[in-house]
């Protein structure tokens, strides 16, 4: 696609380079010019993990202890330039802070049970260290979250996925990706002959083993292979051979057209047959917010009226006119938790921090850092953006030194 071509060459269409040679308008020449003329900005040290203009001091951000700023790797890029691009583009930490890597709850909010020796129910213990070469069955959890992609544009797809990933993490589930399918306005890159797209084309979801220890990810095909057997979570028993073959074809690649021979809904109907449907409503006259409270989770909805005045007030402020839905043992214990997010009624068109509320701020902050550190694009996206930023800075330098005001 156009975004992955040489970003500097794109700018050549509009930049008036004045007395500078047009030969500079290549990525290699731009790097050489920035370095030779000392025009490259200084990179932010990786040890500076505080965000924002000033950032909070380390004493107020213990979760950042042991963390470093993330990096990106860009081909055909001088290491000095790459360091600057990393500090401009990488908003995440890698490695994460010691506390976040351990996934331990440090107490607070009256729940003294959950300290270093106990795992908080909303902070599932990560899987043991894994290798991508390990057998798939040894690096997943046999409890699953399935979902249907939103039918809108990329921002809707992204918001919906963020919600699903947080829910997979907090409930300790393996995330089952939907089949490859057409995504609105996201065309194939040159030379890509696949009929559909997948989230992993854009997000770095299946290469980061630290993330996969917390949210294992499998394809629809792998899901059927593992759990479509007799007695499996989504057993194909009971279907005739034609229907079984059809579901396998849909799991490989599907279309959101009822008359299609690979209609996506046929597979999702199969998931719904075995799983618990998540009825979180975000469209219509009655909408929901999803609340995670340890006491309600442990003792059931009978405990809602026993919540402290402060917690009830914060839930009311967060949800507003929406009706709270509390995360329950029934949701947690379902082997398959399915989100019908292709349906207009159940679309998750809110950022996760506006839909999901943790009554314990420590848990809520953990998952905000979780999304920041793990839900990142593939490096080539940031590399292309970094090229554009450096080229624009260079153009600004040229205009300022030439006196141009255009």
Coordinates of C-alpha atoms in Angstrom, one line a residue:
X1 CA 0.0 0.0 0.0
X2 CA 1.0 3.6 -0.4
X3 CA 1.8 4.0 3.3
X4 CA 4.6 1.4 3.1
X5 CA 6.4 3.0 0.1
X6 CA 9.3 5.4 0.6
X7 CA 7.7 8.2 2.7
X8 CA 10.3 10.7 1.6
X9 CA 9.6 10.1 -2.1
X10 CA 5.9 10.7 -1.5
X11 CA 6.8 14.1 -0.1
X12 CA 8.8 14.9 -3.2
X13 CA 5.5 15.5 -5.0
X14 CA 4.9 18.7 -3.0
X15 CA 8.1 19.9 -1.3
X16 CA 10.0 22.8 -2.8
X17 CA 13.5 21.9 -1.9
X18 CA 15.1 25.2 -2.9
X19 CA 18.8 24.9 -3.2
X20 CA 19.0 21.3 -2.0
X21 CA 19.5 18.6 -4.6
X22 CA 16.5 16.4 -5.6
X23 CA 18.8 13.4 -4.9
X24 CA 18.2 14.0 -1.2
X25 CA 14.6 12.9 -1.6
X26 CA 15.4 9.2 -1.0
X27 CA 15.4 7.6 2.4
X28 CA 19.1 6.9 2.4
X29 CA 20.0 10.4 1.2
X30 CA 17.8 12.0 3.8
X31 CA 19.5 10.0 6.6
X32 CA 22.9 11.0 5.3
X33 CA 22.0 14.6 5.2
X34 CA 20.5 14.7 8.7
X35 CA 23.5 13.0 10.1
X36 CA 26.2 15.0 8.2
X37 CA 24.6 18.3 9.0
X38 CA 23.8 17.4 12.7
X39 CA 20.0 17.9 12.0
X40 CA 18.9 14.7 13.7
X41 CA 17.0 15.3 17.0
X42 CA 18.4 13.7 20.1
X43 CA 16.6 10.4 21.0
X44 CA 14.7 10.1 24.3
X45 CA 16.7 7.8 26.6
X46 CA 15.0 4.4 26.9
X47 CA 15.3 4.7 30.7
X48 CA 12.9 7.6 30.6
X49 CA 9.6 5.8 30.9
X50 CA 7.5 8.7 32.3
X51 CA 5.0 9.8 29.7
X52 CA 3.6 13.3 29.0
X53 CA 5.4 16.6 28.9
X54 CA 6.7 16.3 32.4
X55 CA 5.8 12.9 33.6
X56 CA 5.3 11.7 37.2
X57 CA 8.4 11.0 39.2
X58 CA 9.5 7.4 39.8
X59 CA 8.2 7.5 43.4
X60 CA 4.7 7.9 42.1
X61 CA 5.0 5.3 39.3
X62 CA 6.2 2.1 40.9
X63 CA 4.7 0.0 38.1
X64 CA 7.4 1.5 35.8
X65 CA 10.3 0.2 38.0
X66 CA 12.4 -2.1 35.7
X67 CA 10.7 -0.9 32.5
X68 CA 12.4 0.5 29.4
X69 CA 10.8 2.4 26.5
X70 CA 10.0 0.2 23.5
X71 CA 11.8 0.2 20.2
X72 CA 11.1 -0.4 16.6
X73 CA 13.2 -2.0 13.9
X74 CA 13.3 -0.5 10.5
X75 CA 15.1 -1.9 7.5
X76 CA 17.6 0.2 5.6
X77 CA 17.9 2.5 8.5
X78 CA 21.0 3.8 10.3
X79 CA 21.0 2.8 14.0
X80 CA 21.3 6.4 15.1
X81 CA 18.2 7.3 13.0
X82 CA 16.4 4.2 14.2
X83 CA 17.0 5.3 17.8
X84 CA 15.3 8.6 17.1
X85 CA 12.4 7.0 15.3
X86 CA 11.9 4.6 18.2
X87 CA 11.8 7.4 20.7
X88 CA 9.3 9.3 18.6
X89 CA 7.0 6.4 17.7
X90 CA 7.2 3.8 20.5
X91 CA 4.7 4.7 23.2
X92 CA 4.9 1.4 24.9
X93 CA 7.4 -0.2 27.4
X94 CA 9.4 -3.3 26.5
X95 CA 10.4 -4.8 28.8
X96 CA 7.4 -3.8 31.0
X97 CA 7.8 -2.9 34.6
X98 CA 8.7 -5.7 37.1
X99 CA 5.3 -5.6 38.8
X100 CA 3.4 -5.8 35.5
X101 CA 5.5 -8.7 34.3
X102 CA 4.8 -10.6 37.4
X103 CA 1.1 -9.8 37.2
X104 CA 0.8 -9.7 41.0
X105 CA -1.7 -7.8 43.0
X106 CA -0.1 -5.7 45.8
X107 CA -3.2 -5.4 48.1
X108 CA -5.4 -2.4 48.7
X109 CA -9.1 -1.6 48.5
X110 CA -9.8 -3.8 51.5
X111 CA -8.8 -7.1 49.8
X112 CA -5.7 -8.1 51.9
X113 CA -6.0 -11.7 50.7
X114 CA -4.4 -11.0 47.4
X115 CA -0.7 -10.3 47.9
X116 CA 2.4 -11.9 46.6
X117 CA 1.4 -15.4 47.4
X118 CA -2.2 -15.2 46.0
X119 CA -3.3 -14.6 42.4
X120 CA -6.1 -12.0 42.0
X121 CA -9.0 -13.4 40.0
X122 CA -8.9 -10.5 37.6
X123 CA -5.1 -10.9 37.1
X124 CA -4.8 -14.5 35.8
X125 CA -1.4 -16.1 36.3
X126 CA 0.6 -16.0 33.0
X127 CA 1.4 -19.2 31.2
X128 CA 4.9 -20.5 31.7
X129 CA 7.5 -19.1 29.3
X130 CA 6.7 -20.3 25.8
X131 CA 8.3 -20.7 22.4
X132 CA 6.4 -20.3 19.2
X133 CA 7.8 -23.6 18.2
X134 CA 6.0 -25.4 21.1
X135 CA 2.9 -27.5 20.2
X136 CA -0.1 -25.2 20.1
X137 CA -2.0 -27.2 22.7
X138 CA 0.8 -26.6 25.2
X139 CA 0.7 -22.8 25.0
X140 CA -3.0 -22.0 25.2
X141 CA -5.8 -22.1 27.8
X142 CA -8.8 -24.4 27.1
X143 CA -11.2 -21.6 27.8
X144 CA -12.0 -19.3 24.9
X145 CA -13.4 -16.0 23.9
X146 CA -14.8 -15.7 20.3
X147 CA -16.0 -12.7 18.6
X148 CA -17.3 -11.3 15.3
X149 CA -15.5 -8.4 13.6
X150 CA -17.2 -5.1 13.5
X151 CA -18.6 -4.2 10.1
X152 CA -17.4 -0.6 10.1
X153 CA -14.1 1.0 9.3
X154 CA -10.7 0.5 10.9
X155 CA -11.3 2.6 14.0
X156 CA -14.4 0.6 14.9
X157 CA -12.5 -2.6 14.3
X158 CA -9.7 -1.5 16.5
X159 CA -11.9 -0.3 19.4
X160 CA -13.9 -3.5 19.3
X161 CA -10.7 -5.6 19.3
X162 CA -9.3 -3.7 22.3
X163 CA -12.3 -4.5 24.3
X164 CA -12.1 -8.2 23.4
X165 CA -8.4 -8.4 24.2
X166 CA -8.9 -6.8 27.7
X167 CA -11.8 -9.3 28.4
X168 CA -9.7 -12.2 27.2
X169 CA -6.8 -11.1 29.5
X170 CA -9.0 -10.5 32.6
X171 CA -10.9 -13.7 32.2
X172 CA -7.9 -15.8 31.5
X173 CA -9.0 -17.0 28.0
X174 CA -7.5 -17.9 24.7
X175 CA -8.6 -15.5 22.0
X176 CA -10.0 -17.1 18.8
X177 CA -9.5 -14.9 15.8
X178 CA -12.3 -14.7 13.3
X179 CA -11.7 -16.1 9.8
X180 CA -9.9 -14.0 7.3
X181 CA -12.5 -11.8 5.6
X182 CA -12.8 -8.5 3.8
X183 CA -12.2 -5.5 6.0
X184 CA -13.9 -2.2 5.0
X185 CA -11.5 0.1 3.0
X186 CA -8.5 -2.1 3.9
X187 CA -7.3 -3.4 0.5
X188 CA -4.6 -5.9 -0.1
X189 CA -1.1 -4.7 -0.6
X190 CA 0.7 -5.3 -3.9
X191 CA 1.3 -9.0 -4.5
X192 CA -1.0 -10.2 -1.7
X193 CA -3.5 -12.6 -3.4
X194 CA -5.5 -13.5 -0.2
X195 CA -9.2 -12.9 -0.4
X196 CA -9.4 -11.5 3.1
X197 CA -7.5 -9.6 5.8
X198 CA -6.7 -10.5 9.4
X199 CA -6.0 -8.4 12.5
X200 CA -2.5 -9.8 12.6
X201 CA -1.8 -8.0 9.3
X202 CA -1.8 -4.8 11.2
X203 CA -1.3 -5.6 14.9
X204 CA 1.7 -7.3 16.4
X205 CA -0.4 -10.0 18.1
X206 CA 1.3 -13.3 17.4
X207 CA 5.0 -12.7 17.8
X208 CA 5.3 -11.2 21.3
X209 CA 5.6 -14.3 23.6
X210 CA 5.1 -12.2 26.7
X211 CA 1.7 -11.1 25.4
X212 CA 0.8 -14.6 24.3
X213 CA 1.5 -15.9 27.8
X214 CA -1.4 -13.7 29.0
X215 CA -3.6 -13.8 25.9
X216 CA -3.0 -16.9 23.8
X217 CA -4.2 -16.4 20.3
X218 CA -5.3 -19.1 17.8
X219 CA -7.0 -19.1 14.4
X220 CA -10.5 -20.3 13.7
X221 CA -9.0 -23.3 11.9
X222 CA -6.9 -24.2 14.9
X223 CA -9.9 -23.8 17.1
X224 CA -11.9 -26.3 15.1
X225 CA -8.9 -28.7 15.0
X226 CA -8.6 -28.5 18.8
X227 CA -12.2 -28.3 19.9
X228 CA -14.2 -29.6 17.0
X229 CA -13.6 -33.2 17.9
X230 CA -16.1 -35.3 19.8
X231 CA -16.5 -33.9 23.3
X232 CA -14.7 -30.7 22.3
X233 CA -15.8 -27.2 23.2
X234 CA -17.3 -26.7 19.8
X235 CA -17.8 -30.3 18.7
X236 CA -18.7 -30.9 15.0
X237 CA -20.5 -34.1 16.0
X238 CA -24.1 -34.1 14.9
X239 CA -23.5 -32.4 11.5
X240 CA -23.5 -34.3 8.3
X241 CA -20.2 -34.4 6.2
X242 CA -21.4 -31.6 4.0
X243 CA -22.0 -29.2 6.9
X244 CA -18.7 -30.2 8.5
X245 CA -16.8 -29.4 5.3
X246 CA -18.7 -26.1 5.0
X247 CA -17.7 -25.0 8.5
X248 CA -14.1 -25.8 7.7
X249 CA -14.3 -23.7 4.6
X250 CA -15.8 -20.8 6.4
X251 CA -13.2 -21.0 9.2
X252 CA -10.5 -20.7 6.5
X253 CA -12.0 -17.6 4.8
X254 CA -15.5 -16.1 5.0
X255 CA -17.7 -13.4 3.5
X256 CA -20.4 -11.3 5.2
X257 CA -23.0 -12.1 2.5
X258 CA -25.9 -14.3 3.2
X259 CA -25.8 -15.8 -0.3
X260 CA -22.1 -16.6 -0.1
X261 CA -21.0 -20.2 0.0
X262 CA -18.8 -19.2 2.9
X263 CA -21.1 -17.0 5.0
X264 CA -19.4 -15.9 8.2
X265 CA -22.5 -16.2 10.3
X266 CA -22.7 -19.9 9.8
X267 CA -19.5 -20.4 11.9
X268 CA -20.6 -17.8 14.4
X269 CA -23.9 -19.6 14.8
X270 CA -21.9 -22.8 15.6
X271 CA -20.0 -20.9 18.3
X272 CA -23.2 -19.5 19.8
X273 CA -24.6 -23.0 19.9
X274 CA -21.9 -24.1 22.4
X275 CA -20.9 -20.8 24.1
X276 CA -22.4 -18.3 26.3
X277 CA -23.5 -15.2 24.5
X278 CA -22.2 -11.9 25.9
X279 CA -25.2 -9.6 26.0
X280 CA -23.5 -6.3 26.4
X281 CA -25.6 -3.7 24.6
X282 CA -24.0 -0.6 23.2
X283 CA -26.7 0.5 20.7
X284 CA -30.4 1.4 21.4
X285 CA -32.4 3.0 24.1
X286 CA -30.9 0.7 26.9
X287 CA -27.2 0.3 27.0
X288 CA -24.7 -1.3 29.4
X289 CA -21.4 -0.8 31.1
X290 CA -19.4 -3.9 32.3
X291 CA -18.3 -3.7 35.9
X292 CA -15.6 -5.9 37.5
X293 CA -15.9 -6.0 41.3
X294 CA -14.3 -8.7 43.3
X295 CA -17.0 -8.9 46.0
X296 CA -19.8 -9.2 43.5
X297 CA -17.8 -11.7 41.5
X298 CA -17.2 -13.8 44.6
X299 CA -20.6 -13.5 46.4
X300 CA -22.9 -12.9 43.5
X301 CA -25.3 -10.1 42.6
X302 CA -26.8 -10.2 46.1
X303 CA -23.7 -8.3 47.2
X304 CA -24.4 -5.3 44.9
X305 CA -26.4 -3.5 47.5
X306 CA -23.7 -4.1 50.0
X307 CA -21.0 -2.3 48.0
X308 CA -19.6 0.8 49.8
X309 CA -21.1 4.2 49.1
X310 CA -17.9 5.2 47.4
X311 CA -17.8 2.3 45.0
X312 CA -21.5 2.7 44.2
X313 CA -20.9 6.4 43.5
X314 CA -17.9 5.7 41.2
X315 CA -19.9 3.0 39.3
X316 CA -22.8 5.5 38.9
X317 CA -20.4 8.3 37.6
X318 CA -18.8 5.9 35.2
X319 CA -21.9 4.3 33.8
X320 CA -24.1 7.4 33.8
X321 CA -27.5 6.4 32.2
X322 CA -26.2 3.0 31.2
X323 CA -27.3 -0.1 33.1
X324 CA -24.3 -1.9 34.9
X325 CA -23.7 -5.5 34.0
X326 CA -21.5 -7.2 36.6
X327 CA -18.9 -9.8 35.6
X328 CA -20.1 -13.0 37.2
X329 CA -19.1 -16.6 37.9
X330 CA -21.4 -17.7 35.1
X331 CA -19.5 -15.6 32.6
X332 CA -16.2 -16.7 34.0
X333 CA -17.0 -20.4 34.0
X334 CA -18.3 -20.6 30.4
X335 CA -15.9 -22.6 28.3
X336 CA -16.7 -20.4 25.3
X337 CA -17.7 -16.8 25.8
X338 CA -19.0 -15.4 22.5
X339 CA -19.4 -11.7 21.5
X340 CA -21.8 -11.1 18.7
X341 CA -20.2 -7.8 17.9
X342 CA -21.1 -7.9 14.2
X343 CA -24.7 -7.4 15.3
X344 CA -25.7 -3.7 15.5
X345 CA -27.1 -4.3 19.0
X346 CA -24.0 -5.7 20.5
X347 CA -21.3 -3.7 18.7
X348 CA -18.5 -2.6 21.1
X349 CA -18.1 0.9 19.8
X350 CA -16.5 2.4 22.9
X351 CA -12.9 2.5 24.0
X352 CA -12.3 -0.2 26.6
X353 CA -11.7 2.4 29.3
X354 CA -15.2 3.8 28.6
X355 CA -17.0 0.4 28.6
X356 CA -15.2 -1.6 31.2
X357 CA -15.0 -0.4 34.8
X358 CA -12.8 -1.9 37.6
X359 CA -13.9 -0.9 41.0
X360 CA -10.3 -1.4 42.1
X361 CA -8.2 1.3 40.5
X362 CA -5.1 -0.8 40.7
X363 CA -6.6 -3.4 38.4
X364 CA -8.0 -0.8 36.1
X365 CA -4.6 0.9 35.8
X366 CA -2.9 -2.5 35.2
X367 CA -5.1 -3.0 32.1
X368 CA -4.6 0.5 30.8
X369 CA -0.8 -0.2 30.8
X370 CA -1.5 -3.7 29.4
X371 CA -3.2 -2.3 26.3
X372 CA -0.5 0.5 25.9
X373 CA 2.3 -2.0 26.1
X374 CA 0.9 -4.9 24.1
X375 CA -1.6 -3.7 21.5
X376 CA 0.8 -2.2 19.0
X377 CA 1.0 -2.2 15.3
X378 CA 3.6 -4.0 13.2
X379 CA 6.9 -2.2 13.1
X380 CA 6.6 -1.2 9.4
X381 CA 3.7 1.1 10.3
X382 CA 5.7 3.0 12.8
X383 CA 8.7 3.0 10.4
X384 CA 6.7 4.6 7.7
X385 CA 5.3 7.2 10.1
X386 CA 8.8 7.9 11.4
X387 CA 10.1 8.5 7.9
X388 CA 7.2 11.0 7.3
X389 CA 7.9 12.8 10.6
X390 CA 11.7 13.2 9.8
X391 CA 11.0 14.3 6.3
X392 CA 8.5 16.9 7.5
X393 CA 11.0 18.2 10.1
X394 CA 13.6 18.4 7.3
X395 CA 11.2 20.3 5.1
X396 CA 10.5 22.7 8.0
X397 CA 14.2 23.2 8.3
X398 CA 14.6 24.0 4.6
X399 CA 11.7 26.5 4.7
X400 CA 12.9 28.2 7.8
X401 CA 16.5 28.6 6.5
X402 CA 15.4 29.7 3.0
X403 CA 12.9 32.3 4.5
X404 CA 10.0 30.7 2.7
X405 CA 6.6 31.4 4.3
X406 CA 4.5 29.3 1.9

